[in-house]
Amino acid sequence: MAKAKTAYVCNDCGADFVRWLGQCTECKAWNTITEVRLSPQKSSISTDRRGFAGATSAQVQTLSDVNLDDVPRFSSAYQELDRVLGGGIVPGSAILIGGSPGAGKSTLLLQVMCKLAEQVTALYVTGEESLQQVALRARRLGLPVDKLRMLAETSVETICNLADREKPRVMVIDSIQVMHLADIQSAPGSVAQVRESAAFLTRYAKQNGVAIFMVGHVTKEGSLAGPKVLEHCIDCSVMLEGSADSRFRTLRGSKNRFGPANELGVFAMTGQGLREVSNPSAIFLQRGEEHGSGSVVMVIWEGTRPLLVELQALVDASQLANPRRVAVGTETTRLAMLLAVLHRHGGLHMSDQDVFVNVVGGVRVTETGADLALLLAIVSSFREVALPRDLIVFGEVGLSGEIRPVQNGLARLNEAAKHGFTRAIVPSANRPKEAVPGMTVTAVKSLQEALDAL
């Protein structure tokens, strides 16, 4: 009898070691390395690692000779999802959709598969729910259910065997954390099982031209559960985000081999499932009738389109030795840095003030083009002076107090003009060459000029 092999794997990053260590040398995490026993038995399906990217034989050819006619994209029937995927679903691609529990991952994929099943062969594999539970949800949402093929299974070998007979064009694995391979003796959900199952399904997708959606869970910290190698082997990684007190969900791409990354799709959770929001700026700009200080509208750039969101700031006298700096929807460290720039180059001292910043609508702003809007909102709240309701602001603030330009400045101004904004404060380098109809643009070079423009 062959002796079982033993490996030591980090639960956070998936790194392999020949012996147990207290700290992972790759990700520097402590007490994350566990022992994994590998079975010497062979799987019922060949696990030959040749042809991982879809080619079954080694052949050298020039890039111009590669045929692209057999991989046309096809629509998912949802424009917001197509936008995030780069224009549609690519045959043979492996797509990972993550999100917190209750975000709507299974609901979105069930809606997509029911619509796709009317045009192509689609297979939905569920490992966490029974077929009755999925059927009840589809009936409640009013989806067409007469064409979608269903399977309740957690064995990757069995799924691929049945897929060879069904020959689907698109397949859903819900979820990758409950799938397992017979060769791996560790429990489903472990690092070894998740990594090998995802690699096996990715290889199957590329060799057979099947687009596979894998559902992934997130950890308490909000990152994707499982080893980081899971995100490396797949082609597309998207996250479905949304707060518990909001009915809006944002689908954000973090990796895409077939299109631009960081694209954003917006959905609204209703009683009939997820519905697309074609004009998200109108949703995030639902401002109250009473206009107070500390509120300003900024134009951020998400993927390939501008987005108007409202930013609110509250500055209040602190009763603590260390005043609080709280940022919801943006980075706290950048808030502290901008407050230092405001003190040094704007002459406003806030070391004895609590500063709270919030991006309305649950949107998370990661670009630096929101720096100027954030500082102007803080100054508005500190001075208790309301900014004009028809004012939009964007621009990056440097450490020396200069206002740096941002990309796609003219497109941002045109988007704001469509929504009725008539005034704008922008970096000097983003001054449009031709006047924007109905809008007065104030170009500034420094933070002091921006404060004087108020």
Short mmCIF file of C-alpha atoms in Angstrom, two decimals:
data_model
loop_
_atom_site.label_atom_id
_atom_site.label_comp_id
_atom_site.label_asym_id
_atom_site.label_seq_id
_atom_site.Cartn_x
_atom_site.Cartn_y
_atom_site.Cartn_z
CA MET A 1 0.00 0.00 0.00
CA ALA A 2 1.40 3.39 -0.98
CA LYS A 3 2.14 5.77 1.84
CA ALA A 4 -0.07 8.89 2.03
CA LYS A 5 1.75 12.11 1.32
CA THR A 6 1.67 15.02 3.74
CA ALA A 7 1.86 18.71 2.94
CA TYR A 8 1.72 21.85 5.04
CA VAL A 9 -0.36 24.65 3.56
CA CYS A 10 -1.06 28.23 4.72
CA ASN A 11 -4.79 28.87 5.12
CA ASP A 12 -4.44 32.54 4.11
CA CYS A 13 -2.22 32.54 1.02
CA GLY A 14 -2.03 28.85 0.05
CA ALA A 15 1.78 28.61 0.24
CA ASP A 16 3.22 25.07 0.57
CA PHE A 17 5.91 24.05 3.07
CA VAL A 18 7.79 20.80 3.71
CA ARG A 19 7.34 21.13 7.49
CA TRP A 20 5.16 23.01 9.95
CA LEU A 21 6.07 26.62 10.79
CA GLY A 22 4.56 29.04 13.26
CA GLN A 23 4.60 31.91 10.75
CA CYS A 24 4.03 31.79 7.03
CA THR A 25 7.09 33.16 5.25
CA GLU A 26 5.00 34.35 2.29
CA CYS A 27 2.14 36.36 3.86
CA LYS A 28 3.71 36.72 7.36
CA ALA A 29 0.54 35.42 9.07
CA TRP A 30 0.86 33.51 12.35
CA ASN A 31 -0.64 30.08 13.14
CA THR A 32 -2.21 29.65 9.69
CA ILE A 33 -0.24 26.61 8.48
CA THR A 34 -2.12 23.30 8.72
CA GLU A 35 -1.27 19.75 7.79
CA VAL A 36 -2.93 18.30 4.69
CA ARG A 37 -2.84 14.61 3.80
CA LEU A 38 -2.88 13.80 0.10
CA SER A 39 -4.29 10.50 -1.12
CA PRO A 40 -2.09 8.37 -3.42
CA GLN A 41 -5.17 7.09 -5.28
CA LYS A 42 -5.88 8.23 -8.81
CA SER A 43 -9.01 10.08 -9.78
CA SER A 44 -11.61 8.60 -12.12
CA ILE A 45 -10.93 11.56 -14.44
CA SER A 46 -7.47 12.19 -15.79
CA THR A 47 -5.78 15.02 -13.91
CA ASP A 48 -3.01 15.50 -16.42
CA ARG A 49 -1.85 19.07 -15.98
CA ARG A 50 -0.91 19.55 -19.60
CA GLY A 51 -3.12 21.93 -21.48
CA PHE A 52 -4.11 24.03 -18.48
CA ALA A 53 -4.89 27.01 -20.68
CA GLY A 54 -7.01 24.98 -23.08
CA ALA A 55 -4.43 23.60 -25.52
CA THR A 56 -4.02 19.82 -25.43
CA SER A 57 -0.80 19.68 -27.41
CA ALA A 58 2.31 21.81 -27.47
CA GLN A 59 2.45 23.82 -30.69
CA VAL A 60 4.36 27.01 -31.45
CA GLN A 61 2.67 29.57 -33.69
CA THR A 62 2.80 33.31 -34.30
CA LEU A 63 0.33 35.57 -32.55
CA SER A 64 -1.20 36.70 -35.85
CA ASP A 65 -2.13 33.07 -36.69
CA VAL A 66 -4.32 32.66 -33.60
CA ASN A 67 -7.95 32.28 -34.67
CA LEU A 68 -10.36 34.53 -32.81
CA ASP A 69 -13.51 33.64 -34.75
CA ASP A 70 -14.44 30.73 -32.47
CA VAL A 71 -14.55 32.81 -29.23
CA PRO A 72 -17.26 35.45 -29.76
CA ARG A 73 -18.72 37.06 -26.66
CA PHE A 74 -22.36 36.51 -25.84
CA SER A 75 -24.58 38.66 -23.63
CA SER A 76 -25.69 37.66 -20.14
CA ALA A 77 -29.03 39.46 -20.74
CA TYR A 78 -28.02 42.08 -18.12
CA GLN A 79 -26.17 45.15 -19.39
CA GLU A 80 -24.69 46.01 -15.99
CA LEU A 81 -23.13 42.54 -15.71
CA ASP A 82 -21.90 42.71 -19.30
CA ARG A 83 -20.27 46.06 -18.50
CA VAL A 84 -18.34 44.60 -15.56
CA LEU A 85 -17.28 41.56 -17.61
CA GLY A 86 -15.91 43.79 -20.37
CA GLY A 87 -18.74 43.51 -22.90
CA GLY A 88 -20.18 40.05 -22.32
CA ILE A 89 -19.29 36.47 -21.45
CA VAL A 90 -16.24 34.94 -23.14
CA PRO A 91 -16.53 31.18 -23.89
CA GLY A 92 -14.04 29.16 -21.86
CA SER A 93 -13.63 31.81 -19.18
CA ALA A 94 -13.64 31.18 -15.43
CA ILE A 95 -15.43 33.94 -13.49
CA LEU A 96 -15.37 34.24 -9.70
CA ILE A 97 -18.22 36.17 -8.02
CA GLY A 98 -17.70 36.96 -4.34
CA GLY A 99 -19.75 38.75 -1.75
CA SER A 100 -21.00 38.69 1.81
CA PRO A 101 -23.92 36.44 2.85
CA GLY A 102 -27.22 37.88 1.64
CA ALA A 103 -25.65 40.19 -0.95
CA GLY A 104 -27.54 38.45 -3.76
CA LYS A 105 -24.90 36.32 -5.52
CA SER A 106 -27.13 33.27 -5.97
CA THR A 107 -30.13 35.43 -6.88
CA LEU A 108 -28.21 37.29 -9.58
CA LEU A 109 -26.76 34.13 -11.10
CA LEU A 110 -30.14 32.37 -11.03
CA GLN A 111 -31.69 35.28 -12.92
CA VAL A 112 -28.85 35.27 -15.45
CA MET A 113 -28.99 31.50 -15.99
CA CYS A 114 -32.76 31.43 -16.42
CA LYS A 115 -32.51 34.11 -19.11
CA LEU A 116 -29.53 32.44 -20.83
CA ALA A 117 -31.21 29.02 -20.80
CA GLU A 118 -33.77 30.32 -23.30
CA GLN A 119 -30.99 30.79 -25.87
CA VAL A 120 -28.14 28.39 -24.98
CA THR A 121 -27.66 25.24 -22.92
CA ALA A 122 -27.10 26.28 -19.28
CA LEU A 123 -26.31 24.14 -16.22
CA TYR A 124 -26.73 25.38 -12.63
CA VAL A 125 -24.85 23.31 -10.03
CA THR A 126 -25.83 23.91 -6.41
CA GLY A 127 -23.91 22.45 -3.52
CA GLU A 128 -25.37 24.48 -0.65
CA GLU A 129 -29.10 24.34 -1.41
CA SER A 130 -31.50 21.64 -2.49
CA LEU A 131 -33.15 21.76 -5.88
CA GLN A 132 -36.48 22.50 -4.18
CA GLN A 133 -35.06 25.61 -2.52
CA VAL A 134 -33.72 26.92 -5.81
CA ALA A 135 -37.03 26.17 -7.54
CA LEU A 136 -38.96 28.05 -4.85
CA ARG A 137 -36.75 31.10 -5.27
CA ALA A 138 -37.15 31.02 -9.04
CA ARG A 139 -40.93 30.78 -8.71
CA ARG A 140 -41.00 33.67 -6.23
CA LEU A 141 -38.99 35.83 -8.63
CA GLY A 142 -41.19 34.91 -11.57
CA LEU A 143 -38.33 33.53 -13.70
CA PRO A 144 -38.68 31.19 -16.70
CA VAL A 145 -37.79 27.72 -15.42
CA ASP A 146 -38.61 25.38 -18.30
CA LYS A 147 -35.15 25.43 -19.96
CA LEU A 148 -32.56 25.68 -17.16
CA ARG A 149 -30.77 22.41 -16.29
CA MET A 150 -30.18 21.84 -12.56
CA LEU A 151 -27.78 19.63 -10.61
CA ALA A 152 -27.24 19.18 -6.85
CA GLU A 153 -23.68 17.84 -6.47
CA THR A 154 -20.42 18.67 -4.71
CA SER A 155 -18.00 16.25 -6.41
CA VAL A 156 -16.00 18.04 -9.09
CA GLU A 157 -15.34 14.78 -10.97
CA THR A 158 -19.05 13.94 -11.10
CA ILE A 159 -19.93 17.48 -12.22
CA CYS A 160 -17.45 17.35 -15.09
CA ASN A 161 -18.65 13.87 -16.14
CA LEU A 162 -22.26 15.05 -16.30
CA ALA A 163 -21.22 18.26 -18.06
CA ASP A 164 -19.56 16.15 -20.77
CA ARG A 165 -22.96 14.63 -21.52
CA GLU A 166 -25.01 17.83 -21.18
CA LYS A 167 -22.46 19.98 -23.06
CA PRO A 168 -23.53 23.32 -21.54
CA ARG A 169 -22.26 26.61 -22.88
CA VAL A 170 -22.37 28.27 -19.48
CA MET A 171 -22.27 26.69 -16.02
CA VAL A 172 -22.60 27.96 -12.43
CA ILE A 173 -20.83 26.42 -9.42
CA ASP A 174 -22.54 27.51 -6.19
CA SER A 175 -20.27 27.57 -4.31
CA ILE A 176 -16.59 26.70 -4.78
CA GLN A 177 -16.10 26.33 -1.00
CA VAL A 178 -18.27 23.18 -0.85
CA MET A 179 -16.72 21.43 -3.86
CA HIS A 180 -14.21 18.63 -3.38
CA LEU A 181 -11.91 16.29 -5.30
CA ALA A 182 -11.49 12.63 -4.45
CA ASP A 183 -7.69 12.86 -4.56
CA ILE A 184 -7.59 15.44 -1.75
CA GLN A 185 -8.27 14.02 1.69
CA SER A 186 -8.81 17.34 3.46
CA ALA A 187 -12.33 18.60 4.19
CA PRO A 188 -14.29 20.70 1.67
CA GLY A 189 -13.55 24.37 2.12
CA SER A 190 -9.91 23.83 3.07
CA VAL A 191 -7.12 25.54 1.19
CA ALA A 192 -6.11 22.43 -0.73
CA GLN A 193 -9.68 21.57 -1.77
CA VAL A 194 -10.58 25.11 -2.86
CA ARG A 195 -7.36 25.56 -4.79
CA GLU A 196 -7.42 22.22 -6.61
CA SER A 197 -11.17 22.35 -7.29
CA ALA A 198 -10.90 25.82 -8.82
CA ALA A 199 -7.87 24.78 -10.90
CA PHE A 200 -9.69 21.64 -12.13
CA LEU A 201 -12.81 23.60 -13.13
CA THR A 202 -10.74 26.33 -14.79
CA ARG A 203 -8.87 23.74 -16.83
CA TYR A 204 -12.15 22.09 -17.81
CA ALA A 205 -13.65 25.44 -18.86
CA LYS A 206 -10.75 26.29 -21.17
CA GLN A 207 -10.44 22.85 -22.74
CA ASN A 208 -14.17 22.56 -23.45
CA GLY A 209 -15.08 26.20 -24.18
CA VAL A 210 -17.55 26.40 -21.26
CA ALA A 211 -17.97 29.66 -19.37
CA ILE A 212 -18.03 28.82 -15.64
CA PHE A 213 -19.26 31.14 -12.88
CA MET A 214 -17.92 30.23 -9.41
CA VAL A 215 -19.52 31.67 -6.29
CA GLY A 216 -17.06 32.50 -3.51
CA HIS A 217 -17.61 33.48 0.11
CA VAL A 218 -15.85 36.30 1.95
CA THR A 219 -14.12 36.34 5.33
CA LYS A 220 -14.96 38.51 8.34
CA GLU A 221 -12.48 41.09 7.05
CA GLY A 222 -14.40 41.33 3.75
CA SER A 223 -11.76 39.62 1.58
CA LEU A 224 -12.40 36.57 -0.57
CA ALA A 225 -12.17 33.33 1.42
CA GLY A 226 -9.65 30.76 0.29
CA PRO A 227 -6.06 31.07 -0.93
CA LYS A 228 -4.91 33.98 -3.06
CA VAL A 229 -3.98 31.52 -5.82
CA LEU A 230 -7.73 31.13 -6.37
CA GLU A 231 -7.84 34.69 -7.75
CA HIS A 232 -4.75 34.07 -9.86
CA CYS A 233 -6.01 31.02 -11.75
CA ILE A 234 -9.41 32.45 -12.73
CA ASP A 235 -9.95 34.97 -15.53
CA CYS A 236 -12.38 37.40 -13.92
CA SER A 237 -12.97 38.32 -10.30
CA VAL A 238 -15.94 40.49 -9.28
CA MET A 239 -17.42 41.41 -5.92
CA LEU A 240 -21.09 42.01 -5.19
CA GLU A 241 -21.23 44.59 -2.40
CA GLY A 242 -24.02 46.27 -0.50
CA SER A 243 -24.79 47.36 3.04
CA ALA A 244 -27.51 45.68 5.06
CA ASP A 245 -29.55 48.90 5.31
CA SER A 246 -29.47 49.67 1.58
CA ARG A 247 -31.36 48.04 -1.24
CA PHE A 248 -28.67 48.90 -3.78
CA ARG A 249 -25.92 46.47 -4.75
CA THR A 250 -22.72 47.34 -6.58
CA LEU A 251 -20.93 44.78 -8.74
CA ARG A 252 -17.28 45.79 -8.94
CA GLY A 253 -14.61 44.03 -11.00
CA SER A 254 -11.14 43.67 -9.50
CA LYS A 255 -9.56 41.49 -12.20
CA ASN A 256 -10.52 40.97 -15.84
CA ARG A 257 -8.41 39.37 -18.52
CA PHE A 258 -10.94 40.24 -21.22
CA GLY A 259 -11.68 43.89 -20.48
CA PRO A 260 -11.00 46.84 -18.20
CA ALA A 261 -10.83 46.21 -14.46
CA ASN A 262 -12.55 48.31 -11.77
CA GLU A 263 -15.77 48.53 -13.75
CA LEU A 264 -18.90 49.16 -11.69
CA GLY A 265 -22.42 47.83 -12.18
CA VAL A 266 -25.34 48.94 -10.01
CA PHE A 267 -28.37 46.82 -9.12
CA ALA A 268 -31.39 47.38 -6.89
CA MET A 269 -32.72 44.56 -4.71
CA THR A 270 -36.51 44.31 -5.08
CA GLY A 271 -39.20 41.74 -4.37
CA GLN A 272 -38.69 40.41 -7.91
CA GLY A 273 -34.93 40.02 -7.53
CA LEU A 274 -32.10 42.26 -8.66
CA ARG A 275 -32.98 44.98 -11.15
CA GLU A 276 -30.49 47.00 -13.16
CA VAL A 277 -29.96 50.69 -12.42
CA SER A 278 -29.20 52.31 -15.75
CA ASN A 279 -28.60 55.81 -14.30
CA PRO A 280 -26.89 55.36 -10.93
CA SER A 281 -26.04 59.07 -10.60
CA ALA A 282 -29.73 59.92 -10.27
CA ILE A 283 -30.05 57.36 -7.46
CA PHE A 284 -27.08 58.60 -5.44
CA LEU A 285 -28.10 62.27 -5.83
CA GLN A 286 -31.40 62.02 -3.97
CA ARG A 287 -30.66 64.98 -1.69
CA GLY A 288 -32.94 66.32 0.99
CA GLU A 289 -34.98 69.50 0.66
CA GLU A 290 -33.11 71.21 3.49
CA HIS A 291 -29.64 72.16 2.32
CA GLY A 292 -27.08 72.43 5.12
CA SER A 293 -23.36 72.89 5.39
CA GLY A 294 -20.84 70.12 4.82
CA SER A 295 -22.43 68.68 1.68
CA VAL A 296 -20.98 68.72 -1.84
CA VAL A 297 -21.41 66.67 -5.02
CA MET A 298 -18.31 65.18 -6.65
CA VAL A 299 -17.78 63.39 -9.94
CA ILE A 300 -15.80 60.16 -9.69
CA TRP A 301 -14.74 57.88 -12.51
CA GLU A 302 -15.74 54.23 -12.24
CA GLY A 303 -14.34 52.04 -15.00
CA THR A 304 -15.53 53.64 -18.23
CA ARG A 305 -18.21 56.05 -16.98
CA PRO A 306 -18.53 59.04 -14.63
CA LEU A 307 -20.61 58.79 -11.47
CA LEU A 308 -22.05 61.64 -9.41
CA VAL A 309 -22.19 61.03 -5.67
CA GLU A 310 -22.77 63.25 -2.65
CA LEU A 311 -20.10 63.61 0.01
CA GLN A 312 -20.98 64.81 3.51
CA ALA A 313 -18.66 66.04 6.24
CA LEU A 314 -19.26 66.95 9.87
CA VAL A 315 -16.73 68.89 11.94
CA ASP A 316 -17.44 69.22 15.65
CA ALA A 317 -15.48 70.23 18.74
CA SER A 318 -13.85 67.19 20.30
CA GLN A 319 -14.08 66.28 23.96
CA LEU A 320 -11.27 63.72 23.66
CA ALA A 321 -7.52 64.09 23.93
CA ASN A 322 -7.19 62.49 20.48
CA PRO A 323 -9.90 63.79 18.13
CA ARG A 324 -11.65 61.18 16.02
CA ARG A 325 -11.17 60.79 12.28
CA VAL A 326 -13.95 58.62 10.85
CA ALA A 327 -14.40 57.99 7.12
CA VAL A 328 -17.21 55.88 5.66
CA GLY A 329 -16.81 55.14 1.96
CA THR A 330 -13.24 56.45 1.70
CA GLU A 331 -9.85 55.87 3.30
CA THR A 332 -9.25 57.11 6.85
CA THR A 333 -5.50 57.44 6.26
CA ARG A 334 -6.08 59.73 3.28
CA LEU A 335 -8.48 61.81 5.36
CA ALA A 336 -5.77 62.37 7.97
CA MET A 337 -3.28 63.32 5.25
CA LEU A 338 -5.66 65.84 3.66
CA LEU A 339 -6.37 67.43 7.05
CA ALA A 340 -2.61 67.97 7.44
CA VAL A 341 -2.49 69.62 3.99
CA LEU A 342 -5.48 71.81 4.94
CA HIS A 343 -3.68 72.95 8.09
CA ARG A 344 -0.34 73.60 6.40
CA HIS A 345 -1.52 75.25 3.16
CA GLY A 346 -5.07 76.35 4.02
CA GLY A 347 -4.46 77.81 7.44
CA LEU A 348 -7.30 75.88 9.14
CA HIS A 349 -6.40 74.23 12.44
CA MET A 350 -8.52 71.13 13.26
CA SER A 351 -6.42 69.29 15.82
CA ASP A 352 -9.17 69.89 18.42
CA GLN A 353 -12.06 68.92 16.12
CA ASP A 354 -13.73 65.58 15.40
CA VAL A 355 -14.05 65.02 11.64
CA PHE A 356 -16.59 62.62 10.16
CA VAL A 357 -16.87 61.94 6.42
CA ASN A 358 -19.54 59.90 4.66
CA VAL A 359 -20.14 59.00 1.00
CA VAL A 360 -23.92 58.87 0.51
CA GLY A 361 -25.48 55.75 -0.97
CA GLY A 362 -22.96 53.18 0.21
CA VAL A 363 -20.54 53.92 -2.65
CA ARG A 364 -16.87 53.34 -1.92
CA VAL A 365 -14.57 55.97 -3.41
CA THR A 366 -11.01 54.85 -4.05
CA GLU A 367 -9.72 57.41 -6.58
CA THR A 368 -7.79 60.52 -5.62
CA GLY A 369 -10.07 62.76 -7.69
CA ALA A 370 -12.32 63.14 -4.64
CA ASP A 371 -9.66 64.96 -2.56
CA LEU A 372 -10.76 68.50 -3.37
CA ALA A 373 -14.44 67.75 -2.79
CA LEU A 374 -13.63 66.18 0.57
CA LEU A 375 -11.66 69.22 1.75
CA LEU A 376 -14.30 71.70 0.59
CA ALA A 377 -17.01 69.72 2.43
CA ILE A 378 -14.90 69.80 5.59
CA VAL A 379 -14.34 73.56 5.28
CA SER A 380 -18.07 74.09 4.64
CA SER A 381 -18.97 72.23 7.84
CA PHE A 382 -16.22 73.93 9.86
CA ARG A 383 -17.31 77.42 8.80
CA GLU A 384 -21.03 76.47 8.84
CA VAL A 385 -21.46 77.85 5.33
CA ALA A 386 -23.56 75.84 2.88
CA LEU A 387 -22.13 75.25 -0.58
CA PRO A 388 -24.33 75.94 -3.64
CA ARG A 389 -26.58 73.04 -4.58
CA ASP A 390 -25.63 73.35 -8.25
CA LEU A 391 -21.88 73.05 -7.57
CA ILE A 392 -19.77 70.01 -8.45
CA VAL A 393 -16.12 69.53 -7.49
CA PHE A 394 -13.31 67.16 -8.44
CA GLY A 395 -9.52 67.25 -8.29
CA GLU A 396 -6.53 65.66 -6.58
CA VAL A 397 -4.74 67.54 -3.79
CA GLY A 398 -0.96 67.21 -3.50
CA LEU A 399 1.07 67.42 -0.29
CA SER A 400 2.38 70.85 -1.26
CA GLY A 401 -1.16 72.19 -1.64
CA GLU A 402 -1.31 72.08 -5.44
CA ILE A 403 -4.42 70.86 -7.27
CA ARG A 404 -3.51 68.09 -9.69
CA PRO A 405 -5.58 67.12 -12.74
CA VAL A 406 -7.63 63.94 -13.04
CA GLN A 407 -8.46 61.81 -16.05
CA ASN A 408 -11.53 62.36 -18.26
CA GLY A 409 -12.21 65.86 -16.94
CA LEU A 410 -14.43 66.91 -19.85
CA ALA A 411 -16.57 63.77 -19.59
CA ARG A 412 -17.11 64.48 -15.89
CA LEU A 413 -18.24 68.03 -16.62
CA ASN A 414 -20.63 66.87 -19.35
CA GLU A 415 -22.16 64.27 -17.00
CA ALA A 416 -22.70 66.95 -14.35
CA ALA A 417 -24.28 69.30 -16.87
CA LYS A 418 -26.77 66.59 -17.85
CA HIS A 419 -27.98 66.49 -14.24
CA GLY A 420 -28.52 70.25 -14.00
CA PHE A 421 -25.30 71.43 -12.34
CA THR A 422 -24.28 74.92 -13.44
CA ARG A 423 -21.07 75.55 -11.48
CA ALA A 424 -17.86 73.57 -11.13
CA ILE A 425 -14.50 73.88 -9.35
CA VAL A 426 -11.88 71.83 -11.20
CA PRO A 427 -8.07 71.70 -11.51
CA SER A 428 -6.53 74.24 -13.83
CA ALA A 429 -5.23 71.51 -16.15
CA ASN A 430 -8.80 70.18 -16.56
CA ARG A 431 -10.17 73.51 -17.80
CA PRO A 432 -12.16 72.69 -20.95
CA LYS A 433 -10.95 74.28 -24.18
CA GLU A 434 -14.53 75.02 -25.17
CA ALA A 435 -17.26 76.21 -22.84
CA VAL A 436 -19.59 73.57 -21.43
CA PRO A 437 -23.19 74.64 -22.25
CA GLY A 438 -24.94 76.01 -19.18
CA MET A 439 -21.96 75.63 -16.82
CA THR A 440 -19.52 78.09 -15.27
CA VAL A 441 -16.17 76.41 -14.65
CA THR A 442 -13.71 77.79 -12.08
CA ALA A 443 -10.19 76.44 -12.55
CA VAL A 444 -7.83 76.48 -9.55
CA LYS A 445 -4.13 75.68 -9.18
CA SER A 446 -3.78 75.56 -5.41
CA LEU A 447 -5.84 74.76 -2.35
CA GLN A 448 -5.88 78.41 -1.29
CA GLU A 449 -7.43 79.39 -4.65
CA ALA A 450 -10.12 76.75 -4.15
CA LEU A 451 -10.92 78.10 -0.68
CA ASP A 452 -11.08 81.65 -2.03
CA ALA A 453 -13.49 80.47 -4.78
CA LEU A 454 -16.03 79.56 -2.12
#
